[in-house]
Amino acid sequence: MPSAALDNLPLEWIRAFEAAGRSGSFTAAAQETGLTQAAISQRIGHLEERIGARLFTRKPRGVALTVEGEAWLPYVTNALTMLRQSSDDLFGVRHRKIVILASASVIQLWLAPRLAALDPGARLDISFSTMILQSDFDEQDATVEIRYGDGNWPDRYRVRLFAESLSPVAAPALATGESWHDLPKIALSGPRSGWQEWARQTGDPATPVPTLRFDSHAAALAAAGCGLGVLLASLPLAAEALAAGRIVRLSERTLAPRESYWMTASKSAISKRQWESLATAFGKPG
């Protein structure tokens, strides 16, 4: 491609190509940029004419990147990302409001206690939105999401909040006997391992069957602290209650599942400085 072809190249043509190439669709690119499909097609056509190369193959049911388009796309994406991030950091053009979508327990037990560690220079205006169901990720317009999984979300910022570790806990009054295995069990709905997995890995009996079940770790932790039974708790989320003596560990054994809570964000939704401030405050290596 001759260098003269890039002289005075309109940025909106580049953005149209990048959005269409990344999404694989002129229609999706139009929705993302707020343009019409015809406008996207026109801008990409002008771009192809200027650089003297076909970037897309037009098909009856859509488009596909050509070899040249596929080779150029990652460079264009990286350049636009760097341009956006540098303008955010230098000139503050991005709106400072950050919406964090997470479960109520993670907000209460992990995020809120660490807000004071945020970099004041990032000038973040943070709103928390409570996730009820996993499908909330697809329905809510959040800047940052706290997801439970193995961290396999490519092309996104991501940092693990903590290494998950599970162990039985109960109120001190219930921990006076020789064995805790016959005490009432508290069950917790959700993605993390439960009592059956504990029994499989430790050989401990799986009985008695839990008669109390919660869909919130914070609520289940409160019930355990009230002496209502034994909870297979997330030790990082239960750290404050353990330190305060409201609950005690009943076993030195732990489950260490591969999955844990991760903070993720689209690189187009947040500046690099904003992300680094959040990752430093909320993330924990190991």
CSV table of C-alpha atoms in Angstrom, one decimal:
chain,number,residue,atom,x,y,z
A,1,MET,CA,0.0,0.0,0.0
A,2,PRO,CA,1.6,3.3,-1.0
A,3,SER,CA,2.1,5.8,1.8
A,4,ALA,CA,0.3,8.4,-0.2
A,5,ALA,CA,-2.9,6.3,0.0
A,6,LEU,CA,-3.0,7.0,3.7
A,7,ASP,CA,-2.7,10.8,3.4
A,8,ASN,CA,-5.8,12.6,4.8
A,9,LEU,CA,-7.5,9.3,5.3
A,10,PRO,CA,-10.9,10.0,7.1
A,11,LEU,CA,-11.0,8.4,10.5
A,12,GLU,CA,-14.7,7.5,10.0
A,13,TRP,CA,-13.7,5.2,7.1
A,14,ILE,CA,-11.2,3.4,9.3
A,15,ARG,CA,-13.7,3.1,12.1
A,16,ALA,CA,-16.3,1.6,9.8
A,17,PHE,CA,-13.8,-1.0,8.5
A,18,GLU,CA,-12.7,-1.9,12.0
A,19,ALA,CA,-16.2,-2.3,13.4
A,20,ALA,CA,-17.3,-4.4,10.4
A,21,GLY,CA,-14.2,-6.5,10.4
A,22,ARG,CA,-14.4,-7.2,14.1
A,23,SER,CA,-18.1,-8.0,14.1
A,24,GLY,CA,-18.1,-9.7,10.7
A,25,SER,CA,-21.2,-7.8,9.6
A,26,PHE,CA,-22.0,-4.4,8.1
A,27,THR,CA,-25.3,-4.5,10.0
A,28,ALA,CA,-23.6,-5.1,13.4
A,29,ALA,CA,-21.1,-2.3,12.5
A,30,ALA,CA,-24.0,0.1,11.7
A,31,GLN,CA,-25.7,-0.7,15.1
A,32,GLU,CA,-22.4,-0.2,17.0
A,33,THR,CA,-21.6,3.1,15.3
A,34,GLY,CA,-25.1,4.5,15.1
A,35,LEU,CA,-24.9,4.7,11.3
A,36,THR,CA,-27.0,3.0,8.6
A,37,GLN,CA,-25.8,-0.1,6.8
A,38,ALA,CA,-25.6,1.8,3.6
A,39,ALA,CA,-23.3,4.4,5.3
A,40,ILE,CA,-21.0,1.7,6.5
A,41,SER,CA,-20.9,0.1,3.1
A,42,GLN,CA,-20.2,3.5,1.4
A,43,ARG,CA,-17.4,4.4,3.8
A,44,ILE,CA,-15.7,1.0,3.4
A,45,GLY,CA,-16.1,1.4,-0.4
A,46,HIS,CA,-14.4,4.8,-0.3
A,47,LEU,CA,-11.6,3.3,1.9
A,48,GLU,CA,-11.0,0.4,-0.5
A,49,GLU,CA,-10.9,2.8,-3.4
A,50,ARG,CA,-8.4,5.0,-1.7
A,51,ILE,CA,-6.0,2.3,-0.6
A,52,GLY,CA,-6.4,0.3,-3.8
A,53,ALA,CA,-7.3,-3.0,-2.2
A,54,ARG,CA,-10.4,-5.1,-1.5
A,55,LEU,CA,-11.0,-5.5,2.3
A,56,PHE,CA,-14.3,-7.4,2.1
A,57,THR,CA,-15.8,-10.0,-0.2
A,58,ARG,CA,-19.5,-9.2,-0.6
A,59,LYS,CA,-21.7,-12.3,-0.5
A,60,PRO,CA,-25.5,-12.7,-0.9
A,61,ARG,CA,-25.9,-13.3,2.8
A,62,GLY,CA,-23.2,-11.1,4.2
A,63,VAL,CA,-19.6,-10.2,3.9
A,64,ALA,CA,-16.2,-11.8,4.7
A,65,LEU,CA,-12.8,-10.3,5.1
A,66,THR,CA,-10.4,-10.8,2.3
A,67,VAL,CA,-6.8,-11.9,3.0
A,68,GLU,CA,-5.7,-8.3,2.9
A,69,GLY,CA,-8.5,-7.2,5.2
A,70,GLU,CA,-7.9,-9.9,7.7
A,71,ALA,CA,-4.1,-9.1,7.7
A,72,TRP,CA,-4.8,-5.3,8.3
A,73,LEU,CA,-7.6,-5.6,10.9
A,74,PRO,CA,-5.5,-6.3,14.0
A,75,TYR,CA,-3.2,-3.3,13.3
A,76,VAL,CA,-6.2,-1.0,12.8
A,77,THR,CA,-7.9,-2.3,16.0
A,78,ASN,CA,-4.7,-1.8,18.0
A,79,ALA,CA,-4.2,1.7,16.6
A,80,LEU,CA,-7.8,2.8,17.4
A,81,THR,CA,-7.6,1.3,20.9
A,82,MET,CA,-4.4,3.2,21.6
A,83,LEU,CA,-5.8,6.4,20.2
A,84,ARG,CA,-8.9,6.1,22.3
A,85,GLN,CA,-7.0,5.2,25.5
A,86,SER,CA,-4.5,8.0,25.1
A,87,SER,CA,-7.2,10.6,24.5
A,88,ASP,CA,-9.0,9.3,27.6
A,89,ASP,CA,-5.9,9.5,29.8
A,90,LEU,CA,-4.6,12.8,28.5
A,91,PHE,CA,-7.8,14.8,27.9
A,92,GLY,CA,-10.4,13.1,30.0
A,93,VAL,CA,-12.8,12.9,27.1
A,94,ARG,CA,-14.5,9.7,28.3
A,95,HIS,CA,-17.3,10.0,30.8
A,96,ARG,CA,-16.0,9.1,34.2
A,97,LYS,CA,-19.0,7.0,35.3
A,98,ILE,CA,-18.3,3.4,35.7
A,99,VAL,CA,-21.1,0.8,36.2
A,100,ILE,CA,-19.9,-2.3,38.0
A,101,LEU,CA,-22.2,-5.4,37.7
A,102,ALA,CA,-21.7,-8.0,40.4
A,103,SER,CA,-23.5,-10.2,42.8
A,104,ALA,CA,-24.7,-8.6,46.1
A,105,SER,CA,-22.3,-10.7,48.1
A,106,VAL,CA,-19.2,-9.8,46.0
A,107,ILE,CA,-20.2,-6.1,46.2
A,108,GLN,CA,-20.7,-6.3,50.0
A,109,LEU,CA,-17.9,-8.6,51.0
A,110,TRP,CA,-15.1,-7.8,48.5
A,111,LEU,CA,-15.6,-4.6,46.5
A,112,ALA,CA,-17.0,-2.2,49.1
A,113,PRO,CA,-14.2,-2.8,51.7
A,114,ARG,CA,-11.6,-1.9,49.0
A,115,LEU,CA,-13.1,1.2,47.5
A,116,ALA,CA,-10.7,3.4,49.6
A,117,ALA,CA,-7.8,1.9,47.7
A,118,LEU,CA,-8.9,3.4,44.4
A,119,ASP,CA,-6.5,5.9,42.8
A,120,PRO,CA,-8.0,9.4,43.3
A,121,GLY,CA,-6.3,10.6,40.2
A,122,ALA,CA,-8.5,8.3,38.1
A,123,ARG,CA,-11.5,10.4,39.1
A,124,LEU,CA,-13.9,7.5,38.9
A,125,ASP,CA,-17.7,7.9,39.4
A,126,ILE,CA,-18.7,4.4,40.3
A,127,SER,CA,-22.2,2.9,40.4
A,128,PHE,CA,-22.9,-0.6,41.5
A,129,SER,CA,-25.6,-2.8,39.9
A,130,THR,CA,-26.6,-6.0,41.5
A,131,MET,CA,-26.6,-9.1,39.4
A,132,ILE,CA,-29.4,-11.5,40.2
A,133,LEU,CA,-29.0,-14.1,37.5
A,134,GLN,CA,-26.1,-15.0,35.1
A,135,SER,CA,-28.3,-13.7,32.2
A,136,ASP,CA,-28.0,-10.2,33.7
A,137,PHE,CA,-24.7,-9.9,31.9
A,138,ASP,CA,-26.5,-9.9,28.6
A,139,GLU,CA,-29.3,-7.6,29.6
A,140,GLN,CA,-27.6,-4.8,31.6
A,141,ASP,CA,-25.4,-2.1,30.2
A,142,ALA,CA,-22.4,-2.4,32.6
A,143,THR,CA,-18.9,-1.0,32.1
A,144,VAL,CA,-17.3,-3.7,34.3
A,145,GLU,CA,-18.6,-7.2,35.1
A,146,ILE,CA,-17.7,-9.5,37.9
A,147,ARG,CA,-18.0,-13.0,36.6
A,148,TYR,CA,-17.4,-16.5,38.1
A,149,GLY,CA,-15.3,-18.7,35.9
A,150,ASP,CA,-11.8,-19.6,34.7
A,151,GLY,CA,-10.9,-16.2,33.3
A,152,ASN,CA,-11.2,-17.3,29.6
A,153,TRP,CA,-12.7,-14.1,28.2
A,154,PRO,CA,-10.4,-13.2,25.3
A,155,ASP,CA,-10.0,-9.6,24.0
A,156,ARG,CA,-11.2,-8.2,27.3
A,157,TYR,CA,-9.5,-6.7,30.3
A,158,ARG,CA,-9.6,-9.2,33.1
A,159,VAL,CA,-8.1,-9.8,36.5
A,160,ARG,CA,-8.9,-12.4,39.2
A,161,LEU,CA,-10.2,-10.9,42.4
A,162,PHE,CA,-8.9,-13.8,44.5
A,163,ALA,CA,-8.0,-17.4,44.4
A,164,GLU,CA,-11.1,-19.3,45.5
A,165,SER,CA,-10.8,-21.5,48.6
A,166,LEU,CA,-13.7,-23.2,50.3
A,167,SER,CA,-13.9,-24.7,53.8
A,168,PRO,CA,-16.6,-25.4,56.4
A,169,VAL,CA,-17.4,-22.6,58.9
A,170,ALA,CA,-19.9,-22.1,61.7
A,171,ALA,CA,-20.6,-19.9,64.7
A,172,PRO,CA,-18.2,-20.5,67.7
A,173,ALA,CA,-21.1,-21.9,69.8
A,174,LEU,CA,-21.5,-24.8,67.3
A,175,ALA,CA,-17.8,-25.6,67.2
A,176,THR,CA,-17.5,-26.9,70.8
A,177,GLY,CA,-18.3,-30.5,70.1
A,178,GLU,CA,-15.8,-33.2,68.9
A,179,SER,CA,-17.3,-33.5,65.4
A,180,TRP,CA,-19.1,-31.0,63.3
A,181,HIS,CA,-20.2,-33.5,60.6
A,182,ASP,CA,-23.6,-34.2,62.2
A,183,LEU,CA,-24.4,-30.5,62.5
A,184,PRO,CA,-27.1,-28.9,60.3
A,185,LYS,CA,-25.7,-28.0,56.9
A,186,ILE,CA,-26.4,-24.7,55.0
A,187,ALA,CA,-26.4,-24.9,51.2
A,188,LEU,CA,-25.6,-22.2,48.8
A,189,SER,CA,-27.0,-22.0,45.3
A,190,GLY,CA,-24.7,-20.8,42.5
A,191,PRO,CA,-21.7,-21.9,40.4
A,192,ARG,CA,-19.2,-22.7,43.2
A,193,SER,CA,-18.6,-26.2,44.6
A,194,GLY,CA,-20.9,-27.5,47.3
A,195,TRP,CA,-21.2,-30.2,50.0
A,196,GLN,CA,-21.3,-33.1,47.5
A,197,GLU,CA,-18.0,-32.0,46.0
A,198,TRP,CA,-16.5,-31.6,49.5
A,199,ALA,CA,-17.6,-35.1,50.4
A,200,ARG,CA,-16.1,-36.5,47.2
A,201,GLN,CA,-12.7,-34.9,47.7
A,202,THR,CA,-12.3,-35.3,51.5
A,203,GLY,CA,-14.2,-38.5,52.1
A,204,ASP,CA,-16.3,-36.8,54.8
A,205,PRO,CA,-19.9,-37.9,55.0
A,206,ALA,CA,-22.4,-35.9,52.9
A,207,THR,CA,-25.1,-36.1,55.5
A,208,PRO,CA,-27.2,-34.5,56.9
A,209,VAL,CA,-28.9,-33.1,53.9
A,210,PRO,CA,-29.1,-29.3,54.1
A,211,THR,CA,-32.4,-27.9,55.1
A,212,LEU,CA,-31.4,-24.3,54.6
A,213,ARG,CA,-30.5,-22.9,51.2
A,214,PHE,CA,-29.5,-19.4,50.2
A,215,ASP,CA,-28.8,-17.8,46.8
A,216,SER,CA,-26.5,-15.2,48.4
A,217,HIS,CA,-23.1,-15.9,50.0
A,218,ALA,CA,-23.6,-12.9,52.4
A,219,ALA,CA,-27.0,-14.2,53.5
A,220,ALA,CA,-25.7,-17.7,54.0
A,221,LEU,CA,-22.7,-16.3,56.0
A,222,ALA,CA,-25.0,-14.4,58.2
A,223,ALA,CA,-27.1,-17.5,58.9
A,224,ALA,CA,-23.9,-19.4,59.8
A,225,GLY,CA,-22.9,-16.6,62.1
A,226,CYS,CA,-26.3,-16.9,63.9
A,227,GLY,CA,-25.6,-20.5,64.7
A,228,LEU,CA,-28.0,-22.0,62.2
A,229,GLY,CA,-25.6,-24.5,60.7
A,230,VAL,CA,-22.3,-25.2,58.9
A,231,LEU,CA,-21.6,-23.4,55.7
A,232,LEU,CA,-19.0,-24.4,53.0
A,233,ALA,CA,-17.8,-20.8,52.7
A,234,SER,CA,-15.6,-18.9,50.4
A,235,LEU,CA,-12.7,-18.1,52.7
A,236,PRO,CA,-11.8,-14.8,50.9
A,237,LEU,CA,-15.3,-13.6,51.1
A,238,ALA,CA,-15.6,-14.8,54.7
A,239,ALA,CA,-12.3,-13.2,55.8
A,240,GLU,CA,-13.8,-10.3,57.7
A,241,ALA,CA,-16.3,-12.5,59.6
A,242,LEU,CA,-13.5,-14.9,60.5
A,243,ALA,CA,-11.3,-12.1,61.7
A,244,ALA,CA,-14.1,-10.7,63.8
A,245,GLY,CA,-14.8,-14.1,65.4
A,246,ARG,CA,-18.4,-14.3,64.2
A,247,ILE,CA,-17.6,-17.6,62.6
A,248,VAL,CA,-14.7,-20.1,62.9
A,249,ARG,CA,-13.2,-22.7,60.6
A,250,LEU,CA,-14.1,-26.3,61.4
A,251,SER,CA,-11.5,-28.0,59.2
A,252,GLU,CA,-8.0,-27.3,58.0
A,253,ARG,CA,-8.9,-28.8,54.7
A,254,THR,CA,-9.9,-26.7,51.7
A,255,LEU,CA,-11.3,-27.0,48.3
A,256,ALA,CA,-9.4,-24.9,45.7
A,257,PRO,CA,-11.5,-24.9,42.5
A,258,ARG,CA,-10.0,-23.6,39.3
A,259,GLU,CA,-12.8,-21.1,38.9
A,260,SER,CA,-13.0,-17.9,40.9
A,261,TYR,CA,-14.4,-14.4,40.6
A,262,TRP,CA,-12.9,-12.3,37.8
A,263,MET,CA,-13.4,-8.6,37.0
A,264,THR,CA,-13.7,-8.1,33.3
A,265,ALA,CA,-14.4,-5.1,31.0
A,266,SER,CA,-14.4,-4.4,27.2
A,267,LYS,CA,-11.4,-2.5,26.2
A,268,SER,CA,-13.6,-0.1,24.3
A,269,ALA,CA,-15.7,0.7,27.3
A,270,ILE,CA,-13.1,1.9,29.8
A,271,SER,CA,-9.7,3.7,29.6
A,272,LYS,CA,-6.5,1.9,30.5
A,273,ARG,CA,-5.9,4.2,33.5
A,274,GLN,CA,-9.5,3.5,34.8
A,275,TRP,CA,-9.0,-0.2,34.4
A,276,GLU,CA,-5.6,-0.2,36.1
A,277,SER,CA,-7.1,1.7,39.1
A,278,LEU,CA,-9.8,-0.8,39.5
A,279,ALA,CA,-7.5,-3.8,39.0
A,280,THR,CA,-5.1,-2.5,41.6
A,281,ALA,CA,-7.8,-1.9,44.2
A,282,PHE,CA,-9.9,-5.0,43.7
A,283,GLY,CA,-7.6,-7.6,42.2
A,284,LYS,CA,-5.4,-9.9,44.2
A,285,PRO,CA,-2.6,-12.0,42.7
A,286,GLY,CA,-2.3,-15.7,43.6
